Amino acid sequence: MKIICIGRNYTDHISELQNEKPTAPVIFLKPDTAILLKKFPFVIPAFSNDVHHEVEILVKICKVGKYISPKFAHKYYDQIGLGIDFTARDVQNELKAKGLPWEKAKAFDGSALIGEFVQKESFESLENINFELHSNNKVVQQGNTGLMLWKIDELISYVSQYFTLKKGDVIFTGTPKGVSQVKNGDELKGFIEGKQVFKIQVK
Ligand code: ZN
């Protein structure tokens, strides 16, 4: 399986990092080795002094597809989840300044936390899903899928122009504002519509 991530999909986060608003979705990939194994803590890698949490809605692909039109995109995913795109912000800033790819900052081992998935039918509307990240029992990020620049169906369509989507692939749909540094000892919990879908320790 592969992990496809969308960057800059919420305007409030774009201004937070002083990025330009993109004219098309920003895409990057994480390998399957980036998946943080269940029940393991997130270990801050030695090469970074500034790893940020980015909580994101996840979409799980259920069927192979390429050149999918937005109209039919809903047939290609069946589950919605929540995860964290852990980002070595200091490394990313260096790479960005040099115009280099982001993989060292975004695709390292353990950088993809994938929480529990929920059947998409259990949501009244996929364009009004509330989600939250709590750090040490305080809300640090709060989002709603209605604030996405590109909606899930548009993302599926766009991504499938470049990459064949396969069953089991996961799309990280971008983070809202509130990203910040994780520290040794933090406990991070993710919620979709008030339901806890992950809990993790930082070491
Ligand atoms: Zn992200």
Short mmCIF file of C-alpha atoms and ligand atoms in Angstrom, two decimals:
data_model
loop_
_atom_site.label_atom_id
_atom_site.label_comp_id
_atom_site.label_asym_id
_atom_site.label_seq_id
_atom_site.Cartn_x
_atom_site.Cartn_y
_atom_site.Cartn_z
CA MET A 1 0.00 0.00 0.00
CA LYS A 2 1.00 3.59 -0.32
CA ILE A 3 0.26 6.76 1.60
CA ILE A 4 -0.56 9.87 -0.37
CA CYS A 5 -0.52 13.15 1.50
CA ILE A 6 -2.05 16.46 0.61
CA GLY A 7 -0.37 19.66 1.76
CA ARG A 8 -1.94 23.10 2.18
CA ASN A 9 -5.58 22.10 2.08
CA TYR A 10 -6.84 24.48 4.79
CA THR A 11 -6.41 28.25 4.40
CA ASP A 12 -5.90 28.86 8.12
CA HIS A 13 -2.88 26.51 8.15
CA ILE A 14 -1.46 28.04 4.95
CA SER A 15 -1.32 31.47 6.58
CA GLU A 16 0.10 29.96 9.78
CA LEU A 17 3.17 28.73 7.85
CA GLN A 18 3.17 31.81 5.58
CA ASN A 19 2.84 29.66 2.49
CA GLU A 20 1.24 30.79 -0.74
CA LYS A 21 -2.21 29.48 -1.50
CA PRO A 22 -1.68 26.78 -4.13
CA THR A 23 -3.57 26.67 -7.41
CA ALA A 24 -3.65 22.85 -7.27
CA PRO A 25 -3.32 20.42 -4.37
CA VAL A 26 0.25 19.84 -3.11
CA ILE A 27 1.00 16.10 -3.09
CA PHE A 28 3.72 14.04 -1.46
CA LEU A 29 4.08 10.36 -0.55
CA LYS A 30 5.11 8.34 2.48
CA PRO A 31 6.31 4.73 2.13
CA ASP A 32 4.61 1.95 4.10
CA THR A 33 7.63 1.91 6.45
CA ALA A 34 6.44 5.33 7.69
CA ILE A 35 3.45 3.74 9.42
CA LEU A 36 3.73 3.92 13.17
CA LEU A 37 3.07 0.42 14.45
CA LYS A 38 0.04 -0.05 16.70
CA LYS A 39 0.70 0.37 20.43
CA PHE A 40 4.18 1.82 19.80
CA PRO A 41 5.10 5.33 20.98
CA PHE A 42 6.15 7.99 18.50
CA VAL A 43 9.90 8.40 18.95
CA ILE A 44 11.29 11.83 18.04
CA PRO A 45 14.02 11.13 15.47
CA ALA A 46 17.58 12.15 16.29
CA PHE A 47 17.89 14.31 13.14
CA SER A 48 15.23 16.83 14.22
CA ASN A 49 14.76 19.29 17.06
CA ASP A 50 11.33 20.41 15.93
CA VAL A 51 8.86 17.66 15.04
CA HIS A 52 5.30 18.95 14.61
CA HIS A 53 1.98 17.14 14.83
CA GLU A 54 -0.38 17.62 11.88
CA VAL A 55 -3.73 15.95 12.56
CA GLU A 56 -5.51 14.98 9.35
CA ILE A 57 -8.64 13.24 8.12
CA LEU A 58 -7.73 9.98 6.33
CA VAL A 59 -9.50 8.30 3.45
CA LYS A 60 -9.08 4.59 2.79
CA ILE A 61 -9.26 3.43 -0.82
CA CYS A 62 -11.38 0.32 -1.43
CA LYS A 63 -10.98 -0.25 -5.17
CA VAL A 64 -8.34 0.17 -7.87
CA GLY A 65 -8.75 3.27 -10.01
CA LYS A 66 -7.06 5.75 -12.30
CA TYR A 67 -8.37 8.94 -13.97
CA ILE A 68 -11.33 8.93 -11.61
CA SER A 69 -13.80 11.75 -12.18
CA PRO A 70 -14.97 13.68 -9.09
CA LYS A 71 -18.52 12.46 -9.81
CA PHE A 72 -17.52 8.79 -9.32
CA ALA A 73 -14.82 9.30 -6.66
CA HIS A 74 -17.16 8.25 -3.83
CA LYS A 75 -17.14 4.67 -5.18
CA TYR A 76 -13.40 4.37 -4.51
CA TYR A 77 -13.34 4.85 -0.74
CA ASP A 78 -15.37 3.34 2.03
CA GLN A 79 -13.75 4.44 5.30
CA ILE A 80 -12.75 7.69 6.98
CA GLY A 81 -10.09 7.87 9.65
CA LEU A 82 -7.86 10.26 11.52
CA GLY A 83 -4.10 10.30 11.76
CA ILE A 84 -1.02 12.40 12.29
CA ASP A 85 1.41 13.46 9.59
CA PHE A 86 4.46 13.92 11.85
CA THR A 87 6.70 16.52 10.25
CA ALA A 88 10.30 17.43 11.06
CA ARG A 89 9.64 21.14 10.54
CA ASP A 90 13.28 22.21 10.87
CA VAL A 91 14.33 19.71 8.19
CA GLN A 92 11.37 20.65 5.99
CA ASN A 93 12.21 24.36 6.20
CA GLU A 94 15.79 23.67 5.08
CA LEU A 95 14.62 21.51 2.17
CA LYS A 96 11.96 24.06 1.17
CA ALA A 97 14.54 26.87 1.15
CA LYS A 98 16.68 24.84 -1.24
CA GLY A 99 13.74 23.76 -3.38
CA LEU A 100 14.38 20.11 -2.52
CA PRO A 101 11.85 17.29 -1.99
CA TRP A 102 10.37 16.89 1.51
CA GLU A 103 10.80 13.14 2.11
CA LYS A 104 13.45 13.42 4.83
CA ALA A 105 11.09 15.69 6.78
CA LYS A 106 7.84 13.86 6.07
CA ALA A 107 8.40 10.21 5.15
CA PHE A 108 10.71 8.92 7.88
CA ASP A 109 9.94 5.79 9.94
CA GLY A 110 7.02 6.34 12.28
CA SER A 111 5.92 9.59 10.62
CA ALA A 112 2.44 8.28 9.72
CA LEU A 113 0.09 7.60 12.60
CA ILE A 114 -3.06 5.91 11.30
CA GLY A 115 -5.93 5.71 13.77
CA GLU A 116 -9.08 3.59 13.69
CA PHE A 117 -11.29 3.89 10.63
CA VAL A 118 -15.04 4.50 10.57
CA GLN A 119 -17.40 3.45 7.75
CA LYS A 120 -18.18 6.55 5.70
CA GLU A 121 -21.92 5.81 5.79
CA SER A 122 -21.93 6.56 9.50
CA PHE A 123 -21.40 10.28 8.76
CA GLU A 124 -24.36 12.43 7.81
CA SER A 125 -22.16 14.50 5.50
CA LEU A 126 -18.49 14.01 4.62
CA GLU A 127 -18.29 17.77 4.21
CA ASN A 128 -19.11 18.42 7.84
CA ILE A 129 -16.91 16.14 9.94
CA ASN A 130 -15.46 17.63 13.12
CA PHE A 131 -12.11 16.37 14.34
CA GLU A 132 -9.72 17.27 17.13
CA LEU A 133 -6.24 16.56 18.41
CA HIS A 134 -5.67 16.73 22.15
CA SER A 135 -2.20 16.99 23.65
CA ASN A 136 -2.02 16.20 27.36
CA ASN A 137 -5.82 16.58 27.48
CA LYS A 138 -5.84 20.07 25.93
CA VAL A 139 -7.31 20.73 22.49
CA VAL A 140 -4.43 21.75 20.19
CA GLN A 141 -5.98 21.30 16.74
CA GLN A 142 -9.59 21.47 15.73
CA GLY A 143 -10.90 21.09 12.21
CA ASN A 144 -13.94 20.50 10.06
CA THR A 145 -13.83 18.92 6.62
CA GLY A 146 -16.09 21.73 5.37
CA LEU A 147 -13.03 24.01 5.54
CA MET A 148 -10.98 21.96 3.06
CA LEU A 149 -9.93 23.86 -0.07
CA TRP A 150 -10.32 20.63 -2.05
CA LYS A 151 -12.99 18.19 -0.94
CA ILE A 152 -12.36 14.47 -0.63
CA ASP A 153 -13.88 13.62 -4.05
CA GLU A 154 -11.83 16.32 -5.76
CA LEU A 155 -8.65 15.06 -4.06
CA ILE A 156 -9.29 11.46 -5.17
CA SER A 157 -9.86 12.63 -8.72
CA TYR A 158 -6.77 14.84 -8.74
CA VAL A 159 -4.44 12.29 -7.15
CA SER A 160 -5.63 9.54 -9.55
CA GLN A 161 -4.44 11.56 -12.55
CA TYR A 162 -0.89 10.83 -11.34
CA PHE A 163 -1.04 7.66 -9.25
CA THR A 164 -3.16 4.55 -9.70
CA LEU A 165 -5.09 4.12 -6.48
CA LYS A 166 -5.21 0.64 -5.04
CA LYS A 167 -7.28 -1.04 -2.37
CA GLY A 168 -5.77 -0.27 1.04
CA ASP A 169 -4.05 2.97 0.03
CA VAL A 170 -4.56 5.81 2.49
CA ILE A 171 -4.87 9.51 1.69
CA PHE A 172 -3.92 12.11 4.31
CA THR A 173 -6.06 15.12 3.41
CA GLY A 174 -4.09 17.99 4.98
CA THR A 175 -4.01 19.67 8.36
CA PRO A 176 -5.94 22.62 9.78
CA LYS A 177 -4.22 25.28 11.91
CA GLY A 178 -2.69 24.61 15.29
CA VAL A 179 0.38 22.57 14.35
CA SER A 180 3.06 22.68 17.04
CA GLN A 181 6.08 20.87 18.39
CA VAL A 182 5.74 17.50 20.12
CA LYS A 183 7.82 16.83 23.22
CA ASN A 184 9.00 13.78 25.08
CA GLY A 185 6.22 12.71 27.47
CA ASP A 186 3.31 14.17 25.46
CA GLU A 187 0.16 12.10 25.15
CA LEU A 188 -1.73 12.72 21.91
CA LYS A 189 -5.35 11.71 21.38
CA GLY A 190 -7.41 12.02 18.22
CA PHE A 191 -11.18 12.37 17.99
CA ILE A 192 -13.65 12.24 15.10
CA GLU A 193 -17.06 13.63 16.07
CA GLY A 194 -16.13 13.13 19.70
CA LYS A 195 -15.11 9.47 19.29
CA GLN A 196 -11.52 8.68 20.25
CA VAL A 197 -9.73 6.96 17.36
CA PHE A 198 -6.13 7.01 18.57
CA LYS A 199 -3.99 7.59 21.64
CA ILE A 200 -0.22 7.76 21.52
CA GLN A 201 2.76 8.64 23.66
CA VAL A 202 5.69 10.73 22.43
CA LYS A 203 9.22 9.69 23.41
ZN ZN B 1 0.26 17.20 6.55
#
